[in-house]
Amino acid sequence: MTQLKILQKTETLHEARWWEPEANGRAHCYLCPRHCHINPGQAGFCFIRINEGGKLYSLGTGRPRRSRVIPSRKSR
């Protein structure tokens, strides 16, 4: 099976929330309405969750893509 090269794995993977283990090492992710059934070594439709060894990990945890501060309105 080929390695995913879409996102780089971080040194410390964070276990995802909102999933359940299934038979044969698959993981059922129910974070969004798609309810992905992810095989070991594969990612979900979002490509931000990956199944490694029967556990679902989030590749985007702790690594925000953008950060923006919106200034508050000043009162008169």
Coordinates of N, CA and C in Angstrom, one line a residue:
M1 N 0.8 -1.2 0.0 CA 0.0 0.0 0.0 C 0.9 1.2 0.0
T2 N 0.6 2.2 -0.7 CA 1.4 3.5 -0.8 C 1.1 4.4 0.4
Q3 N 2.1 5.1 0.7 CA 2.1 6.1 1.8 C 1.3 7.3 1.4
L4 N 0.6 7.9 2.3 CA -0.1 9.2 2.0 C 0.9 10.3 2.0
K5 N 0.9 11.1 1.0 CA 1.8 12.2 0.8 C 1.1 13.5 0.8
I6 N -0.1 13.5 1.2 CA -0.9 14.8 1.1 C -0.6 15.7 2.3
L7 N -0.5 15.1 3.5 CA -0.2 15.9 4.7 C 1.0 15.2 5.3
Q8 N 1.9 16.0 5.9 CA 3.0 15.4 6.6 C 2.5 15.0 8.0
K9 N 2.9 13.9 8.5 CA 2.6 13.5 9.9 C 3.5 14.3 10.8
T10 N 3.0 14.6 12.0 CA 3.8 15.3 13.0 C 4.5 14.3 13.8
E11 N 5.4 14.7 14.6 CA 6.1 13.7 15.5 C 5.2 13.1 16.5
T12 N 4.3 13.8 17.0 CA 3.3 13.3 18.0 C 1.9 13.3 17.4
L13 N 1.4 12.2 17.1 CA 0.0 12.1 16.6 C -1.0 12.2 17.7
H14 N -2.1 12.9 17.5 CA -3.1 13.1 18.5 C -4.3 12.3 18.1
E15 N -4.7 11.4 19.0 CA -5.9 10.6 18.7 C -7.1 11.4 18.5
A16 N -7.9 11.1 17.5 CA -9.0 11.9 17.1 C -10.2 11.6 18.1
R17 N -11.2 12.4 18.0 CA -12.4 12.2 18.7 C -13.5 11.8 17.7
W18 N -14.6 11.4 18.3 CA -15.8 11.1 17.5 C -15.6 10.0 16.5
W19 N -15.1 8.8 17.0 CA -14.9 7.7 16.1 C -15.0 6.4 16.9
E20 N -15.2 5.3 16.3 CA -15.4 4.0 16.9 C -14.6 2.9 16.1
P21 N -13.9 2.0 16.8 CA -13.2 0.9 16.1 C -14.2 0.0 15.5
E22 N -13.8 -0.6 14.3 CA -14.6 -1.6 13.6 C -13.8 -2.9 13.5
A23 N -14.4 -3.9 12.9 CA -13.7 -5.1 12.6 C -12.6 -4.9 11.6
N24 N -11.6 -5.8 11.6 CA -10.4 -5.8 10.7 C -9.6 -4.5 10.7
G25 N -9.6 -3.8 11.9 CA -8.8 -2.6 12.1 C -9.4 -1.4 11.5
R26 N -10.6 -1.4 10.9 CA -11.2 -0.2 10.3 C -11.7 0.7 11.4
A27 N -11.8 2.0 11.1 CA -12.3 3.0 12.0 C -13.5 3.7 11.4
H28 N -14.6 3.8 12.2 CA -15.8 4.6 11.8 C -15.7 6.0 12.3
C29 N -15.5 6.9 11.5 CA -15.4 8.3 11.9 C -16.8 9.0 11.7
Y30 N -17.4 9.5 12.7 CA -18.7 10.2 12.6 C -18.6 11.7 13.0
L31 N -17.5 12.3 12.7 CA -17.3 13.7 12.9 C -18.3 14.6 12.0
C32 N -18.4 14.2 10.8 CA -19.2 14.9 9.8 C -20.3 13.9 9.3
P33 N -21.2 14.4 8.5 CA -22.3 13.6 8.0 C -21.9 12.5 7.0
R34 N -20.6 12.5 6.6 CA -20.2 11.5 5.6 C -20.0 10.1 6.3
H35 N -19.7 10.1 7.6 CA -19.5 8.8 8.3 C -18.5 7.9 7.6
C36 N -17.3 8.3 7.5 CA -16.3 7.5 6.8 C -16.0 6.2 7.5
H37 N -15.7 5.1 6.8 CA -15.2 3.9 7.3 C -13.8 3.7 6.7
I38 N -12.8 4.0 7.6 CA -11.4 4.1 7.1 C -10.6 2.9 7.4
N39 N -10.0 2.4 6.4 CA -9.1 1.2 6.5 C -7.8 1.6 7.1
P40 N -7.0 0.7 7.7 CA -5.7 1.0 8.2 C -4.8 1.6 7.1
G41 N -4.1 2.6 7.4 CA -3.2 3.2 6.5 C -3.8 4.2 5.5
Q42 N -5.1 4.4 5.6 CA -5.8 5.3 4.7 C -6.4 6.5 5.5
A43 N -6.8 7.5 4.8 CA -7.3 8.7 5.4 C -8.8 8.8 5.0
G44 N -9.5 9.6 5.7 CA -10.9 9.9 5.4 C -11.1 10.8 4.3
F45 N -12.3 11.1 3.9 CA -12.6 12.0 2.8 C -12.0 13.4 3.0
C46 N -11.9 13.8 4.3 CA -11.3 15.2 4.6 C -9.8 15.2 4.5
F47 N -9.1 14.0 4.5 CA -7.7 13.9 4.4 C -7.0 14.5 5.7
I48 N -7.8 14.7 6.7 CA -7.2 15.3 8.0 C -7.2 14.2 9.1
R49 N -7.9 13.1 8.8 CA -8.0 12.0 9.8 C -7.4 10.8 9.1
I50 N -6.5 10.1 9.8 CA -5.9 8.9 9.3 C -6.0 7.7 10.3
N51 N -6.1 6.5 9.7 CA -6.2 5.3 10.6 C -4.8 4.7 10.6
E52 N -4.2 4.7 11.8 CA -2.9 4.0 12.0 C -3.1 2.9 13.0
G53 N -2.9 1.7 12.6 CA -3.0 0.6 13.5 C -4.3 0.4 14.2
G54 N -5.4 0.7 13.5 CA -6.7 0.6 14.1 C -7.2 1.7 14.9
K55 N -6.4 2.8 15.1 CA -6.8 4.0 15.8 C -6.9 5.2 14.9
L56 N -7.8 6.0 15.1 CA -8.0 7.2 14.2 C -7.2 8.4 14.8
Y57 N -6.4 9.0 14.0 CA -5.6 10.2 14.5 C -5.9 11.4 13.6
S58 N -5.9 12.6 14.2 CA -6.1 13.8 13.6 C -4.8 14.5 13.2
L59 N -4.6 14.7 11.9 CA -3.3 15.3 11.4 C -3.3 16.8 11.6
G60 N -4.4 17.4 11.8 CA -4.4 18.9 11.9 C -4.4 19.4 13.3
T61 N -4.4 18.6 14.3 CA -4.5 19.1 15.7 C -3.2 19.8 16.1
G62 N -3.4 21.0 16.6 CA -2.2 21.8 17.1 C -1.5 22.5 16.0
R63 N -1.9 22.5 14.8 CA -1.2 23.1 13.7 C -2.2 23.9 12.8
P64 N -2.6 25.1 13.4 CA -3.6 25.9 12.6 C -3.0 26.4 11.3
R65 N -3.8 26.4 10.3 CA -3.3 26.8 8.9 C -3.2 28.3 8.9
R66 N -4.2 29.0 9.5 CA -4.1 30.5 9.5 C -4.6 31.0 10.8
S67 N -4.2 32.1 11.1 CA -4.6 32.8 12.4 C -4.9 34.2 12.0
R68 N -6.0 34.7 12.4 CA -6.4 36.1 12.1 C -7.1 36.7 13.3
V69 N -6.6 37.9 13.7 CA -7.2 38.6 14.8 C -8.2 39.7 14.2
I70 N -9.4 39.6 14.5 CA -10.4 40.6 14.1 C -10.5 41.7 15.1
P71 N -10.2 42.9 14.7 CA -10.3 44.0 15.7 C -11.7 44.3 16.1
S72 N -11.9 44.6 17.3 CA -13.3 44.9 17.8 C -13.6 46.4 17.4
R73 N -14.9 46.6 17.3 CA -15.3 48.0 16.9 C -15.0 48.9 18.1
K74 N -14.6 50.1 17.8 CA -14.4 51.1 18.9 C -15.7 51.8 19.1
S75 N -16.0 52.0 20.4 CA -17.2 52.8 20.7 C -16.9 54.3 20.6
R76 N -17.9 55.0 20.3 CA -17.7 56.5 20.1 C -17.8 57.2 21.4

